mmCIF file of C-alpha atoms in Angstrom:
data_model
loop_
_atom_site.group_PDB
_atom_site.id
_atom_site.type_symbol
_atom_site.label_atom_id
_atom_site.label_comp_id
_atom_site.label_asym_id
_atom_site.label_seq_id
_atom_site.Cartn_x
_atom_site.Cartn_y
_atom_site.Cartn_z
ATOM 1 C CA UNK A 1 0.000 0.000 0.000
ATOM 2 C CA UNK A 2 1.637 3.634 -0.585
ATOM 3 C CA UNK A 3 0.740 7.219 -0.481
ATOM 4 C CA UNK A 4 0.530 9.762 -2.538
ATOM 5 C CA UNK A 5 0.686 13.286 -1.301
ATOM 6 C CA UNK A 6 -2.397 15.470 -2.807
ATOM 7 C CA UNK A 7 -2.312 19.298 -3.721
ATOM 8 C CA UNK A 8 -3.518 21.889 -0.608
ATOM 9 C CA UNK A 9 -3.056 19.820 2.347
ATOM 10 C CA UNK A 10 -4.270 20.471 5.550
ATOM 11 C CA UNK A 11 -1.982 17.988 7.519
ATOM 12 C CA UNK A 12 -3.406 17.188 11.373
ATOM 13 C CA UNK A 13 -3.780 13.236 10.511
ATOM 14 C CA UNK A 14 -0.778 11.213 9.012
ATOM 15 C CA UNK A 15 -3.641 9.924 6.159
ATOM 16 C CA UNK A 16 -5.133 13.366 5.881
ATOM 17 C CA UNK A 17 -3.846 14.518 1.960
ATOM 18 C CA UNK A 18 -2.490 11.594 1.015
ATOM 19 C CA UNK A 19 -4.000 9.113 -1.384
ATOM 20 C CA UNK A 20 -3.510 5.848 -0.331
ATOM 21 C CA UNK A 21 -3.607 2.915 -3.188
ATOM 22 C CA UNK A 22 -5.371 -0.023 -1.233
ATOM 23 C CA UNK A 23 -6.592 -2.744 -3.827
ATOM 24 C CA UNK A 24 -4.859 -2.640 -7.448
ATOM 25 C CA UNK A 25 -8.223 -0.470 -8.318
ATOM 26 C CA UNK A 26 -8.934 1.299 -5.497
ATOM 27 C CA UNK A 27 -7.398 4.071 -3.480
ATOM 28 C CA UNK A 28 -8.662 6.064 -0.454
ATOM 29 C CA UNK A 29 -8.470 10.028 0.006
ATOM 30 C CA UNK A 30 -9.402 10.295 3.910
ATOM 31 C CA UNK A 31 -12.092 13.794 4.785
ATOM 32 C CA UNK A 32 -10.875 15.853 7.549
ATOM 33 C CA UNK A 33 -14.163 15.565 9.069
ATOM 34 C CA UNK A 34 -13.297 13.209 12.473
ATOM 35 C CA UNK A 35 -15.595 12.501 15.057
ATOM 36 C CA UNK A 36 -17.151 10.073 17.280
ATOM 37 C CA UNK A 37 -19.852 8.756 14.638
ATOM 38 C CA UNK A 38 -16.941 9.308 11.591
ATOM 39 C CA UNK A 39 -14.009 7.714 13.251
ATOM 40 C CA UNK A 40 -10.528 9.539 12.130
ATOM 41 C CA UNK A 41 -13.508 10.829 8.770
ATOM 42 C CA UNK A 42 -15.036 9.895 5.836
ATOM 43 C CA UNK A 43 -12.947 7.619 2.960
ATOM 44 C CA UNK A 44 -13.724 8.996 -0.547
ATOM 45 C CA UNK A 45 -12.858 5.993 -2.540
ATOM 46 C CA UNK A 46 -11.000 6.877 -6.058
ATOM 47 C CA UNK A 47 -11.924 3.473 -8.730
ATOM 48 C CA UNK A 48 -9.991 2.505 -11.660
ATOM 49 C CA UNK A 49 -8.356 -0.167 -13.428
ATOM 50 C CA UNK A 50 -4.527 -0.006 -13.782
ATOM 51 C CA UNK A 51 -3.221 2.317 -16.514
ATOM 52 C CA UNK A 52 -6.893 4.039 -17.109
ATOM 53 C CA UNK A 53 -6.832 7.570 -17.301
ATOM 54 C CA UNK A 54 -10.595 8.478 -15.755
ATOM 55 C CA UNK A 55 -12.125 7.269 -12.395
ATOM 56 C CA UNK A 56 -14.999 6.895 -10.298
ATOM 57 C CA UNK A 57 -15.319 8.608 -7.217
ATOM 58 C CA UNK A 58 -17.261 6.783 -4.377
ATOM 59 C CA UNK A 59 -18.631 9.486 -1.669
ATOM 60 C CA UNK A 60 -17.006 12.527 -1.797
ATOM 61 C CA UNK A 61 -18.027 13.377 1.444
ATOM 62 C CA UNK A 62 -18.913 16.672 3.587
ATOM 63 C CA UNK A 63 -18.679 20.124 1.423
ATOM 64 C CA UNK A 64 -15.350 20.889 2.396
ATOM 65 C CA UNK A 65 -13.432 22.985 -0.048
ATOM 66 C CA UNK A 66 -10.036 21.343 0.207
ATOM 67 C CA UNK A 67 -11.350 17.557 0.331
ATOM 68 C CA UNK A 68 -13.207 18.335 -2.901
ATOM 69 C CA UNK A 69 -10.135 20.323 -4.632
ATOM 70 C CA UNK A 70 -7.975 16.990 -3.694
ATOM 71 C CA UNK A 71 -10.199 14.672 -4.899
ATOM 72 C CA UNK A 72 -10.992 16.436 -8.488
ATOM 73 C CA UNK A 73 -7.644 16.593 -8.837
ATOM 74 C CA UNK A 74 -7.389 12.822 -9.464
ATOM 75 C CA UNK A 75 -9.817 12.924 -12.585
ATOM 76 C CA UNK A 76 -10.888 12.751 -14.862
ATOM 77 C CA UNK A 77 -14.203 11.715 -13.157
ATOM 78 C CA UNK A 78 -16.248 9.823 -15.432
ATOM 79 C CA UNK A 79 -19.245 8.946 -12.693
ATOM 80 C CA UNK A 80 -19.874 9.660 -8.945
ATOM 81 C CA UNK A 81 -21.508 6.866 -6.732
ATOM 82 C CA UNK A 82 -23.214 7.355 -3.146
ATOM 83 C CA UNK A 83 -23.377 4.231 -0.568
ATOM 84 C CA UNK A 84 -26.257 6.368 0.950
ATOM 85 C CA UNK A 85 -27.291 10.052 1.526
ATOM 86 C CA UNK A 86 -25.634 11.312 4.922
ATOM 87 C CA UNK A 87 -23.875 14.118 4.799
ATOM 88 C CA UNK A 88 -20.638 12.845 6.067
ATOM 89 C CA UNK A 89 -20.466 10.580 2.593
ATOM 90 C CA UNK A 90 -23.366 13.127 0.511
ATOM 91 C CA UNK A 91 -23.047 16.493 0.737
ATOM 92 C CA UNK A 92 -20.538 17.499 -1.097
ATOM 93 C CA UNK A 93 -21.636 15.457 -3.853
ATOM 94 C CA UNK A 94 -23.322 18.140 -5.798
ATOM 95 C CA UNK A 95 -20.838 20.461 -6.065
ATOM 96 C CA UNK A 96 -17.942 18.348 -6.870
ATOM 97 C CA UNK A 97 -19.935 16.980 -9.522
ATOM 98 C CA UNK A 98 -20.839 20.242 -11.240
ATOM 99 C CA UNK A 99 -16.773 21.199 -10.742
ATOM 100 C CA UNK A 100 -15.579 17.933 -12.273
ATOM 101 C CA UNK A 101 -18.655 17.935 -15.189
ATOM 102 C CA UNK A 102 -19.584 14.016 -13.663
ATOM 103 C CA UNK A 103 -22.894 12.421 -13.365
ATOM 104 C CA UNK A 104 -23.966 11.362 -9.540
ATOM 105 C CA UNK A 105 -25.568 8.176 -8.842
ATOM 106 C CA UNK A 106 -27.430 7.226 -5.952
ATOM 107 C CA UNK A 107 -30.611 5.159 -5.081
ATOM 108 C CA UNK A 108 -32.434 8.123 -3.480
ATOM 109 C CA UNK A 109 -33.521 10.555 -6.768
ATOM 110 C CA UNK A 110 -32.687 13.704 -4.603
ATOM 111 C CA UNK A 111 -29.442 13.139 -4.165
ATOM 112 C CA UNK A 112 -28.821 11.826 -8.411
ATOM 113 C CA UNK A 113 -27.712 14.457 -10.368
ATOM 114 C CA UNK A 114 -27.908 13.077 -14.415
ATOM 115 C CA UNK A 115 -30.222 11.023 -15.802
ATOM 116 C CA UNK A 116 -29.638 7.326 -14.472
ATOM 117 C CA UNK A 117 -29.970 6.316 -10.832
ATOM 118 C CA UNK A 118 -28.589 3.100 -8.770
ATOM 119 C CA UNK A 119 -30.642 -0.120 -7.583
ATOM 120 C CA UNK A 120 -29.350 -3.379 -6.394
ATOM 121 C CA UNK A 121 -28.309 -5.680 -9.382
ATOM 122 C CA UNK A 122 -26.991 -2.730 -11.989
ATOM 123 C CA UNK A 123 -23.509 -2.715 -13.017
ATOM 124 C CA UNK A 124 -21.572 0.048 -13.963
ATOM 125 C CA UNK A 125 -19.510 0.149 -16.325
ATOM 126 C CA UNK A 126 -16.506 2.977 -16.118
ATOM 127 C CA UNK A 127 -12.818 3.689 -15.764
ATOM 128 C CA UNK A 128 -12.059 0.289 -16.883
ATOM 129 C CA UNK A 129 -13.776 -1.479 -14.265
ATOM 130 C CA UNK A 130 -17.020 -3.202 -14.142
ATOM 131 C CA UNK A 131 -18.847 -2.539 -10.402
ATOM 132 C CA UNK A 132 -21.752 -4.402 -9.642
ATOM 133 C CA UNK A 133 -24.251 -2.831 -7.181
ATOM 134 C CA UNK A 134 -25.598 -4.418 -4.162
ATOM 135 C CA UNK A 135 -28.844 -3.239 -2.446
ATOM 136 C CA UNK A 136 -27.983 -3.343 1.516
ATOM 137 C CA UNK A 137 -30.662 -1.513 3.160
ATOM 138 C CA UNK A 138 -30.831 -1.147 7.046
ATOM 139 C CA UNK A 139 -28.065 1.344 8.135
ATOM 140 C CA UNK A 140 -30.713 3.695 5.840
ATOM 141 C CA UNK A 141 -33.268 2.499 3.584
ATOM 142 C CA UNK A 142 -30.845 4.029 0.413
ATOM 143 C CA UNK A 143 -27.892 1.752 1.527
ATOM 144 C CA UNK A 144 -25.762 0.372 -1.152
ATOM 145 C CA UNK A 145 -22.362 -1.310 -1.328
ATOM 146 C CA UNK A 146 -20.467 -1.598 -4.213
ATOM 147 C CA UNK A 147 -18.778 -4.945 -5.438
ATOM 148 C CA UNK A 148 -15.775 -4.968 -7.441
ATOM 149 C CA UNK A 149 -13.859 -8.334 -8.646
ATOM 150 C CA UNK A 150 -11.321 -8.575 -4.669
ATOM 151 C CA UNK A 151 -12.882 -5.849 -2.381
ATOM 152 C CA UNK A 152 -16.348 -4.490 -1.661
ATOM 153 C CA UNK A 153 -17.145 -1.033 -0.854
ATOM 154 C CA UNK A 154 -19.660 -0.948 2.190
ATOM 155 C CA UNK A 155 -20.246 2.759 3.353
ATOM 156 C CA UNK A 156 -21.834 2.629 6.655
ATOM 157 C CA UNK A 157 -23.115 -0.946 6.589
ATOM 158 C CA UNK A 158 -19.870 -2.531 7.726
ATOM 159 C CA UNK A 159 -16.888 0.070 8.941
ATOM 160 C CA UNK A 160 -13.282 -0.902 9.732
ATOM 161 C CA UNK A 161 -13.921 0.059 12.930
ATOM 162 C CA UNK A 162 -16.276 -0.895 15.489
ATOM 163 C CA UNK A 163 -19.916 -1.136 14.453
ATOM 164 C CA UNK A 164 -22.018 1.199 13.293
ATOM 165 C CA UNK A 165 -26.050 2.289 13.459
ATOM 166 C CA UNK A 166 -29.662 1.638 12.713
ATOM 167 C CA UNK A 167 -30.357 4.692 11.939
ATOM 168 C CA UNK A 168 -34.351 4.323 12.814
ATOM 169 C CA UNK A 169 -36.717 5.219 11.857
ATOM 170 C CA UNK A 170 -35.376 5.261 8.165
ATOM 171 C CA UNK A 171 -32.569 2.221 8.982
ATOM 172 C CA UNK A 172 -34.956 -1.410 10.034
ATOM 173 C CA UNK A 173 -32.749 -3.665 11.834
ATOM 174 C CA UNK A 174 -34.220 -6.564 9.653
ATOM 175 C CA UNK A 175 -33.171 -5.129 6.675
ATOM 176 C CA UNK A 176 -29.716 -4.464 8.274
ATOM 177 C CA UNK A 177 -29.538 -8.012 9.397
ATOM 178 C CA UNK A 178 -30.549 -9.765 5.550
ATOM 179 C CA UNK A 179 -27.754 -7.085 4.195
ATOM 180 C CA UNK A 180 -25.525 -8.545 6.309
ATOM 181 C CA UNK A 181 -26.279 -12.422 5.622
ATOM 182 C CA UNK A 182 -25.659 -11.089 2.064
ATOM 183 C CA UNK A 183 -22.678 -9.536 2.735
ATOM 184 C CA UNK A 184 -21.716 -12.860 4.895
ATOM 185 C CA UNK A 185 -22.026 -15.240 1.188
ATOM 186 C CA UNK A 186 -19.697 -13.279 -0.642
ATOM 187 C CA UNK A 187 -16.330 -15.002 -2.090
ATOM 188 C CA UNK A 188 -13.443 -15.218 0.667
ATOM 189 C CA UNK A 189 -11.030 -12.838 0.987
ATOM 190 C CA UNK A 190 -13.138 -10.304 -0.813
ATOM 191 C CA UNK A 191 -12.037 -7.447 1.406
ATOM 192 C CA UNK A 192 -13.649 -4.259 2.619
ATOM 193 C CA UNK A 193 -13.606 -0.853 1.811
ATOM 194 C CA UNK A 194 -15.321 0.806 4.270
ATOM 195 C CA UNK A 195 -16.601 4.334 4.624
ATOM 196 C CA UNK A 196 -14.683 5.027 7.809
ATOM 197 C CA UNK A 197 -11.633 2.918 9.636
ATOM 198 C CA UNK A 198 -9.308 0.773 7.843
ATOM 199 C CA UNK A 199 -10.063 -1.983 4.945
ATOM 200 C CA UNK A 200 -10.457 -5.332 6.407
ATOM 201 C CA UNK A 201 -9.512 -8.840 4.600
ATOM 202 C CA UNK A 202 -12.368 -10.693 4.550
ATOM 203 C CA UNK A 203 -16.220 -9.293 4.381
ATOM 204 C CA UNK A 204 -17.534 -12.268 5.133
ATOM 205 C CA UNK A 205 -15.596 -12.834 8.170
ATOM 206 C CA UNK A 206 -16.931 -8.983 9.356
ATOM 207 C CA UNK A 207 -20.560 -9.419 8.714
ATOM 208 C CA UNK A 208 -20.650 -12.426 10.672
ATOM 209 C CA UNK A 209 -19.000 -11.068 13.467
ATOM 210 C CA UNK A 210 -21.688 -7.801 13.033
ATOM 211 C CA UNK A 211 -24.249 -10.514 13.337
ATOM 212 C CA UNK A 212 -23.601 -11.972 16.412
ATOM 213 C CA UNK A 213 -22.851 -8.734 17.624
ATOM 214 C CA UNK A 214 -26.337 -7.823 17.049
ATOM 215 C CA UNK A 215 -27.490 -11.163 17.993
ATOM 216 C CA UNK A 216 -25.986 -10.593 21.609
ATOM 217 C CA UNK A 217 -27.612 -6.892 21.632
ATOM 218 C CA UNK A 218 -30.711 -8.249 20.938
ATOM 219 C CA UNK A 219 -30.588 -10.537 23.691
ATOM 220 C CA UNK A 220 -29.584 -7.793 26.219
ATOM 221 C CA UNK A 221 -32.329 -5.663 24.842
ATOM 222 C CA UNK A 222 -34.611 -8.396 25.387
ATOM 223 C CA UNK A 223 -33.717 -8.899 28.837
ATOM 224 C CA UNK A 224 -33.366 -5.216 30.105
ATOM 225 C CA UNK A 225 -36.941 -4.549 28.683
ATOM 226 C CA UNK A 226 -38.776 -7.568 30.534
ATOM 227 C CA UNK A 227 -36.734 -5.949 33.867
ATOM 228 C CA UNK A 228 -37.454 -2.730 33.108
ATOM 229 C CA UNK A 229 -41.242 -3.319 32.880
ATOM 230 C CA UNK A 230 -41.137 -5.190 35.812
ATOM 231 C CA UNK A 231 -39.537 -2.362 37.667
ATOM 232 C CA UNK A 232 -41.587 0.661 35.810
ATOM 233 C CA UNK A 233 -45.210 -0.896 35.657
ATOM 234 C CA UNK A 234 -44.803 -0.440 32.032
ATOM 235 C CA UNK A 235 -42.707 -0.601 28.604
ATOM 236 C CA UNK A 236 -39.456 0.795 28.581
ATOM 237 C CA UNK A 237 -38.771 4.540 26.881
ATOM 238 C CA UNK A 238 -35.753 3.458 24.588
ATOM 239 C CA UNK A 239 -32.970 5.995 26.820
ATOM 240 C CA UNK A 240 -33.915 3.887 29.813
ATOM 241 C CA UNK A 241 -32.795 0.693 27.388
ATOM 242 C CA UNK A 242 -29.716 2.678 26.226
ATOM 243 C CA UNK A 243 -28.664 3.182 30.108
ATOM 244 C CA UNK A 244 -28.674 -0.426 30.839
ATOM 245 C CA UNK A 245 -27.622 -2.117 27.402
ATOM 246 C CA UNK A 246 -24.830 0.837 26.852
ATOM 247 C CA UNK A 247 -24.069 1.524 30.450
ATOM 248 C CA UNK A 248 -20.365 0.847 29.865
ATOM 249 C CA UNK A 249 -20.248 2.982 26.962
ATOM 250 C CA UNK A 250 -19.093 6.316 26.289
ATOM 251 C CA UNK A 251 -21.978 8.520 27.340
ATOM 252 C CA UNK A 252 -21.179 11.011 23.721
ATOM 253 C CA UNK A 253 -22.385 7.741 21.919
ATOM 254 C CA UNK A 254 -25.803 7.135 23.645
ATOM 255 C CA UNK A 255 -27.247 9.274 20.847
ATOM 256 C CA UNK A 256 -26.212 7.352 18.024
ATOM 257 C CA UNK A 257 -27.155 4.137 19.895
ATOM 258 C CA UNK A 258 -30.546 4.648 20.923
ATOM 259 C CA UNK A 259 -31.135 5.088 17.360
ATOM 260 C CA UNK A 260 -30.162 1.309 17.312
ATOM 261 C CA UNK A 261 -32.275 0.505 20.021
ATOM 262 C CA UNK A 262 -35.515 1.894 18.703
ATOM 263 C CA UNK A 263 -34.693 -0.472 15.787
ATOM 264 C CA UNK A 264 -34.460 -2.933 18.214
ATOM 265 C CA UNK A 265 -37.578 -2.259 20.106
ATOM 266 C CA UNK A 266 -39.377 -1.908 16.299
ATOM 267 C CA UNK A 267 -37.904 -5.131 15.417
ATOM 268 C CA UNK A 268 -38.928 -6.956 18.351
ATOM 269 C CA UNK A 269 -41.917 -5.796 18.521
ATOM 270 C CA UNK A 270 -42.725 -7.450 14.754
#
C-alpha cells in the first residue's frame, strides 16, 4: 500500500492529503471531518483499473473545499456513486460533480444528479472497471455497497472500525440483518472498503462477526426490557434501554445508539 501526497493539504492526521492505493483499483483520500460517529472521517474511494486515465469517485463526502479540490484533482471523473445520503459521505456530492462535469448516482432521486440512478443488481460500467451494485438496506433504507472483482465497498453498513447504526426510523434492523447475511455469502477474501476505519480482509468474516454482535444486543435488549417493565409498571422509553444495554459505553455515543435501540424495540416488537 503507498501514499501519494495530494495538492492543498491540511496535515493534522498522518492519512489526511495523502492518497492511499489499497486494492490494485482502489485508493482512499481520507475527509478531515473526524468525530465520534466518523471515526478519524469519511474515505472517498478513487476506482480505476490499472493504466486508465478516468475514475470513479465513491462518496465525496462533507462540502469541504479542500477535500473536494484533492479529490478532483485525481480525474478525470467519469461517474460519482453514493453508498447512501448522509452528509458525512453526501453532501458534497453536488458540487464536486458540477466542478468535475460528472454524473452522480445514488438510489435516493434527490441526491442523483444526471439522468440514471442506482438499484441493487446494476452494473456500472466505467474507468475500466465493471462494479456491480448491491442493495444493503438497514443502516438507511438508500444503503448500497459496491462490489468490485477482490474488495467491496460498504459505506456505513460494515466500517473498519467498530460497528455502526440503525439509523431508525429510516434504517430497520431486519433489513440491516438480511444485508448482512448477504454480505456474509460473498467469495473469501473479498475485502472491505469501508466508509470510515481501515479496509479489512475478509467481508464475510466482518458481517458475521456484526451478526452476532447484534445477535448478543438483541438478547440484552430483550432482557433489560422484561426488567425494566417489571420495575416501571410499564414498557421501557428506549434511553432507559440505552442506560442499561450501553451503560459501559461512552456517554457522547448514547445518541447514536438509541437510534439502534428503537430499531431494536421496532424489530422486536414485529
Amino acid at each position: 500500500m503507498s501514499g501519494t501526497p495530494v495538492e492543498g493539504e491540511r496535515l493534522a492526521h498522518p492519512a489526511y492529503g495523502v492518497l492511499r492505493q489499497v486494492t490494485p483499483t482502489a485508493a482512499v483520500l481520507l475527509a478531515e471531518n473526524p468525530s465520534v460517529m466518523t471515526l478519524d472521517g469519511t474515505n472517498t474511494w478513487v476506482l480505476r483499473a490499472p493504466g486508465e486515465e478516468t475514475c470513479v469517485v465513491v462518496d465525496p463526502g462533507p462540502l469541504d473545499e479542500v477535500h473536494l479540490s484533492r479529490i478532483a484533482a485525481l480525474g478525470p471523473v467519469a461517474q460519482v456513486l453514493l453508498t447512501h445520503g448522509h452528509a458525512d459521505h453526501a453532501e458534497g456530492a453536488a458540487a464536486f460533480a458540477e466542478r468535475v462535469k460528472a454524473p452522480v448516482r445514488a438510489l435516493d432521486p434527490a441526491l442523483r444528479l444526471g439522468e440514471e440512478g442506482l438499484a441493487g443488481g446494476d452494473v456500472v460500467v466505467a474507468a475500466g472497471l465493471e462494479i456491480r451494485v448491491l442493495a444493503t438496506p438497514g443502516h438507511t433504507s438508500d444503503s448500497l455497497c459496491f462490489l468490485l472483482d477482490d474488495a467491496v465497498l460498504t459505506g456505513d453498513t460494515v466500517l473498519g472500525r467498530g460497528t455502526t447504526v440503525v439509523a431508525h426510523p429510516d434504517g430497520r434492523l431486519g433489513d440491516y440483518l438480511e444485508s448482512l447475511r448477504a454480505l456474509a455469502d460473498l467469495p473469501e477474501g473479498t475485502a472491505v472498503l469501508p466508509g470510515h476505519g481501515p479496509e479489512l480482509p475478509d467481508a464475510g468474516t466482518a458481517a458475521r462477526a456484526y451478526l452476532a454482535h447484534r445477535e448478543l444486543r438483541l438478547a440484552q435488549v430483550r432482557a433489560a426490557v422484561e426488567r425494566l417493565t417489571e420495575r416501571l409498571g410499564g414498557p421501557p422509553t428506549a434511553r432507559q434501554v440505552v442506560e442499561v444495554v450501553y451503560a459501559d459505553v461512552d456517554r457522547a455515543l448514547w445518541s447514536a445508539a438509541e437510534w439502534s435501540v428503537r430499531a431494536q424495540l421496532d424489530y422486536l416488537r414485529g
